[in-house]
Short mmCIF file of C-alpha atoms and ligand atoms in Angstrom, two decimals:
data_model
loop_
_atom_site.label_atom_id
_atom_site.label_comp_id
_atom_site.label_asym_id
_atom_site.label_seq_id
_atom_site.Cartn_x
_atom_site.Cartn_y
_atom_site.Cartn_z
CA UNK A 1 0.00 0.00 0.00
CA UNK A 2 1.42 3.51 -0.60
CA UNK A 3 1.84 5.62 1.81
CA UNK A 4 2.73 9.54 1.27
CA UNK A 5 5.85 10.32 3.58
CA UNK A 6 4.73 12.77 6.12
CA UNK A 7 1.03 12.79 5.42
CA UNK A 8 -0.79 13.52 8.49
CA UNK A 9 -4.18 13.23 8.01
CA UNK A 10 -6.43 16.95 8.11
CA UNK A 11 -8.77 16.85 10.96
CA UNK A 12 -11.86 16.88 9.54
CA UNK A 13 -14.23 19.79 10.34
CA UNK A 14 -16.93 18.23 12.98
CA UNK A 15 -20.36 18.35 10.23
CA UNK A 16 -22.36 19.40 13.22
CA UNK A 17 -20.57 23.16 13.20
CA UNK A 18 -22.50 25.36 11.30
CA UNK A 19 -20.30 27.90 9.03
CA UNK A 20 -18.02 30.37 11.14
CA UNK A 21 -18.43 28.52 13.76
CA UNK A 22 -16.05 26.52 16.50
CA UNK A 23 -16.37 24.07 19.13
CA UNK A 24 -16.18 25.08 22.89
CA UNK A 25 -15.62 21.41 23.74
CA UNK A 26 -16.79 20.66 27.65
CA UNK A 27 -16.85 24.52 28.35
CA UNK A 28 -20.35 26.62 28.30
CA UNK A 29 -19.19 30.39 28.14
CA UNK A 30 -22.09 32.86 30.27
CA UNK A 31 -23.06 35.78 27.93
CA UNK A 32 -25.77 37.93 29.56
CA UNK A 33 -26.39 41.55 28.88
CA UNK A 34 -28.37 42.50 32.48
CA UNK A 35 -26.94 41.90 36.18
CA UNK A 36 -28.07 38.12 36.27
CA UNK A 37 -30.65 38.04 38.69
CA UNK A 38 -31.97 35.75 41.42
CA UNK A 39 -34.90 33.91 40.77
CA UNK A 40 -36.77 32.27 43.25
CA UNK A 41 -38.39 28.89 41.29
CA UNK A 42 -41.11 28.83 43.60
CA UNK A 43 -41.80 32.59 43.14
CA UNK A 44 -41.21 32.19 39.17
CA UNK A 45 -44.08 31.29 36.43
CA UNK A 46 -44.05 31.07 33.14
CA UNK A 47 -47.44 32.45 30.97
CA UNK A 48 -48.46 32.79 27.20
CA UNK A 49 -50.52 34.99 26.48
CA UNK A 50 -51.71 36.97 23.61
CA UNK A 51 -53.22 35.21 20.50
CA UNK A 52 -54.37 32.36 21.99
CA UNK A 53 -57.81 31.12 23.77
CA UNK A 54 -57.05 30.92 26.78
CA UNK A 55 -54.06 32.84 28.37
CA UNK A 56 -52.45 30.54 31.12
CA UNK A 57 -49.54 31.04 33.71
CA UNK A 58 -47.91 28.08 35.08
CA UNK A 59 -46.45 27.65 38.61
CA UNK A 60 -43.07 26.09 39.18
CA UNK A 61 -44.99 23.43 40.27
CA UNK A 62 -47.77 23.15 37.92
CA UNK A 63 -44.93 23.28 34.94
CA UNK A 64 -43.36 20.05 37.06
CA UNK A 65 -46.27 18.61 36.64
CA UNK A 66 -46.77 18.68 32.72
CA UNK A 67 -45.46 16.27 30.30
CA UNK A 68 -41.66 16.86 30.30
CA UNK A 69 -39.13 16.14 27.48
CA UNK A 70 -35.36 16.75 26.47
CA UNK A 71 -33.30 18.38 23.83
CA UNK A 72 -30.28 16.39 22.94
CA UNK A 73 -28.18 17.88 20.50
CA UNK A 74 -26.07 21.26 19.98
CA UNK A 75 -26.31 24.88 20.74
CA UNK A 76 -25.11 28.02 18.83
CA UNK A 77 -23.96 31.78 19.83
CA UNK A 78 -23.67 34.38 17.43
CA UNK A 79 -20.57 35.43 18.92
CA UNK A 80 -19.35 31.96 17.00
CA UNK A 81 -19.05 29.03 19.51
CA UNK A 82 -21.16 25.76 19.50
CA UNK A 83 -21.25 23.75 21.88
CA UNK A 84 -22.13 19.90 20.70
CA UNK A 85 -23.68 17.31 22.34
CA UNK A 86 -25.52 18.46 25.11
CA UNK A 87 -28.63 18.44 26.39
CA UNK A 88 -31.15 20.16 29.00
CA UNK A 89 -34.35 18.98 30.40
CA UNK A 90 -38.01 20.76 30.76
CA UNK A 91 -41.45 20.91 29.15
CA UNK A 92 -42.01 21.62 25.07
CA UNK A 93 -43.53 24.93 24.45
CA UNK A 94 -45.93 22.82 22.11
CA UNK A 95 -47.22 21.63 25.57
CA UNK A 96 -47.75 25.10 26.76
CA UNK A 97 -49.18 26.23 23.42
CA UNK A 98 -51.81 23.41 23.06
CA UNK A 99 -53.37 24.22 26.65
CA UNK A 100 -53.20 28.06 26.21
CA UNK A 101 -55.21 27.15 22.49
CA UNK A 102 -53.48 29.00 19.77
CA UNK A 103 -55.97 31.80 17.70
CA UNK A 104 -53.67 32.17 14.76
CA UNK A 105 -51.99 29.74 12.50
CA UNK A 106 -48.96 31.52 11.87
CA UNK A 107 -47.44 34.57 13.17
CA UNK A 108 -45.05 35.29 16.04
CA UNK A 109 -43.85 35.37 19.79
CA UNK A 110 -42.37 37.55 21.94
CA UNK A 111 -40.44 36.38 24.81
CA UNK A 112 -39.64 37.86 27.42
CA UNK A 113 -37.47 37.52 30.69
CA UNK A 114 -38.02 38.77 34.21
CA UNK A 115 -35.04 41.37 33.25
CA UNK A 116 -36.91 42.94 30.84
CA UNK A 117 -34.88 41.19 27.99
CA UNK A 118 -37.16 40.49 24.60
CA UNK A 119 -36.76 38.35 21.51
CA UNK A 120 -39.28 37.57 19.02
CA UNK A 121 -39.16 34.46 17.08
CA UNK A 122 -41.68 33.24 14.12
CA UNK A 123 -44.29 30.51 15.74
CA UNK A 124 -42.99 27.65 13.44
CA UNK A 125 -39.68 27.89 15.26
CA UNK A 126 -41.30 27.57 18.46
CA UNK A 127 -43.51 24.59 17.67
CA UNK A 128 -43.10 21.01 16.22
CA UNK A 129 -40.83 20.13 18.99
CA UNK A 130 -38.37 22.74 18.44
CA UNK A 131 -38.24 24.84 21.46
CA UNK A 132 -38.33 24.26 25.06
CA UNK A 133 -38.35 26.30 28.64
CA UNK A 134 -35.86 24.36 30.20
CA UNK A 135 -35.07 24.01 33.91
CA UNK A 136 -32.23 21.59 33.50
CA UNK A 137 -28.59 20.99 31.91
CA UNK A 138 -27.16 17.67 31.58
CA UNK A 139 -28.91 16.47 34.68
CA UNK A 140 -28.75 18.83 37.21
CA UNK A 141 -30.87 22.22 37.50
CA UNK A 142 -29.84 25.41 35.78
CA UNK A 143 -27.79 27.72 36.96
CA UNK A 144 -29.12 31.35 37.50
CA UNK A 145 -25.96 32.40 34.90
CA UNK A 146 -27.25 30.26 32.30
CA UNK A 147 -31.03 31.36 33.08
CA UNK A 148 -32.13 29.24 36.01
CA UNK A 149 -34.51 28.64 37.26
CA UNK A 150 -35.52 28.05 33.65
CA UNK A 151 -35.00 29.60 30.54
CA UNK A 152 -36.32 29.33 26.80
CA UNK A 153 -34.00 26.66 24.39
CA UNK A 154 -34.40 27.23 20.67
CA UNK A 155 -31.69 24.92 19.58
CA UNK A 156 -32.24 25.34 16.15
CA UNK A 157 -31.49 29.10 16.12
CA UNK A 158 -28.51 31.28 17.21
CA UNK A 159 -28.70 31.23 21.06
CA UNK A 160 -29.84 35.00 21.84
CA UNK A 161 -33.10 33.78 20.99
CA UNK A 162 -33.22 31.13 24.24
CA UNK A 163 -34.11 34.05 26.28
CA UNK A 164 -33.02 33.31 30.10
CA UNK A 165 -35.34 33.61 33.15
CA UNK A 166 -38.09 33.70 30.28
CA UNK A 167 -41.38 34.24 31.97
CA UNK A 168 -43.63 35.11 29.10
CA UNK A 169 -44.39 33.67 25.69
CA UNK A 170 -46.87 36.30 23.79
CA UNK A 171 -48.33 35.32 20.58
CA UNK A 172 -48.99 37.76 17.60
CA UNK A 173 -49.81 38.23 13.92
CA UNK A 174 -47.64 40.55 13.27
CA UNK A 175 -43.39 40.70 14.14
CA UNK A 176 -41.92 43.01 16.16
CA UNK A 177 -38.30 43.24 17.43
CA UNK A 178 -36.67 41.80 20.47
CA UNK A 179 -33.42 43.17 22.27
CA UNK A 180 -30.72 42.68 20.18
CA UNK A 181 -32.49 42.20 16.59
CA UNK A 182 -33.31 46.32 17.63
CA UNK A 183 -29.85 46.27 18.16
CA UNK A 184 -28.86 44.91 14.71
CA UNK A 185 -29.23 40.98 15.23
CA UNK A 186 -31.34 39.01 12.78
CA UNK A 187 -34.94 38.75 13.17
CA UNK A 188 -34.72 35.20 12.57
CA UNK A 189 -31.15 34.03 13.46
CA UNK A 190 -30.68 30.40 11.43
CA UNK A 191 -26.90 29.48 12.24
CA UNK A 192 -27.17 27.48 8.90
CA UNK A 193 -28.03 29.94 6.90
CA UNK A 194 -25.49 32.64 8.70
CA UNK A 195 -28.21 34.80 9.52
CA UNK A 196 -26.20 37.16 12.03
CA UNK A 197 -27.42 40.53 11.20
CA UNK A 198 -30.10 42.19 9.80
CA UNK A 199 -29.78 41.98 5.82
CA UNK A 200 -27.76 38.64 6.34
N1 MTE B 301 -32.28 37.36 29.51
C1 MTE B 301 -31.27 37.14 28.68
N2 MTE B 301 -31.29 36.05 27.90
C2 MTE B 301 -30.27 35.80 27.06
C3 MTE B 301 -29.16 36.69 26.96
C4 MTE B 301 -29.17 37.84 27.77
O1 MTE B 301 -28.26 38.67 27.74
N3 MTE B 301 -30.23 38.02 28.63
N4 MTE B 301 -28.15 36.45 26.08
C5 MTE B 301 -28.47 35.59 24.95
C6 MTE B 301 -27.27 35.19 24.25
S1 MTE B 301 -26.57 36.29 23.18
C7 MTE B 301 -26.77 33.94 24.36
S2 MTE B 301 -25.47 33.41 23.44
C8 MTE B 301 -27.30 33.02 25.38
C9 MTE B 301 -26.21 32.70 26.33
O2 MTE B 301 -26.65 31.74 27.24
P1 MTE B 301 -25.60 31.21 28.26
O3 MTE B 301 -25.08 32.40 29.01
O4 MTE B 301 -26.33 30.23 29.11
O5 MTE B 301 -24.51 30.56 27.44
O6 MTE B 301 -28.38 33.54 26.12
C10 MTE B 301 -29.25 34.35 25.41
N5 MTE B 301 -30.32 34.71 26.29
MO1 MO B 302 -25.01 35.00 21.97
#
């Protein structure tokens, strides 16, 4: 067999990076924009409200006590890291959707966090199994820098749009801008597609 003296082989790029991207390995940097603050889970509730039938807040408890699932899979900042193969526990926001009874088809939510801290995300990319508000990270509960007691978990889309200490989910017809995407990020933030900035 022929062998090329002094080949070493090129480390393949890992196919789960999206483009620009880089791997943060076992590390999860913090990136927060208000004085983190300190939640109290049995003070905390999440509600959705707006377009929908019946608007409903949830307890710490009584969102314990709905079906819960987990996200295994990979996360994305705009600021370029990735971090692959993790995964976080809490309930889908399809669950939370279905009870509060959804008035439009399509359209868009608003999240928003105790801190005052907004993003707004088309309703596809909230539903279909796609989005969580998740309480826990690889097993054990989140941390108040990485949004605990519970925060929202797009996976799908750059990771300014998993609001922390989310509290509210408001559904409309009609988009309106979040935080940053007034501050110049994209309105819809696809890491596949590179959509960084507005005009990306
Ligand atoms: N409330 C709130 N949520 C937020 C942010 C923030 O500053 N405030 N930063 C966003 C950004 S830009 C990223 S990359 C992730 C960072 O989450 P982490 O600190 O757990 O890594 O949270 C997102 N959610
Ligand atoms: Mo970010």
């Amino acid at each position: 067999m022929a062998v090329t003296r002094g080949f070493t082989r090129r480390r393949e790029r890992d196919d789960r990076l999206p483009p620009g991207q880089y791997d943060v390995g076992a590390d999860w940097p913090v990136l927060t924009a208000e004085v983190t603050p300190n939640v109290d889970p049995q003070r905390w509730t999440i509600s959705v409200d707006g377009l929908v039938a019946r608007p409903t807040t949830w307890t710490w408890d009584q969102a314990h006590a709905l079906p819960q699932s987990e996200y295994h899979g990979d996360i994305h900042c705009v600021t370029t890291w990735s971090k692959l193969g993790t995964w976080f526990g809490g309930v889908s926001v399809d669950v939370l959707l279905d009870a509060a009874g959804l008035l439009v088809d399509s359209g868009f939510v608003m999240a928003t966090s105790t801190t005052g801290y907004t993003t707004n995300l088309p309703l596809d990319d909230v539903r279909g199994g796609k989005a969580w508000i998740a309480w826990s990270h690889e097993g054990t509960p989140l941390t108040p820098d990485h949004g605990g007691p519970a925060r929202l978990l797009v996976p799908h889309l750059y990771f300014w749009k998993s609001a922390k200490w989310v509290i509210r989910l408001t559904v409309m017809d009609h988009d309106e801008q979040g935080f940053w995407e007034r501050n110049g990020y994209h309105d819809r933030g696809d890491p596949w597609l590179e959509q960084r900035y507005q005009g990306d």
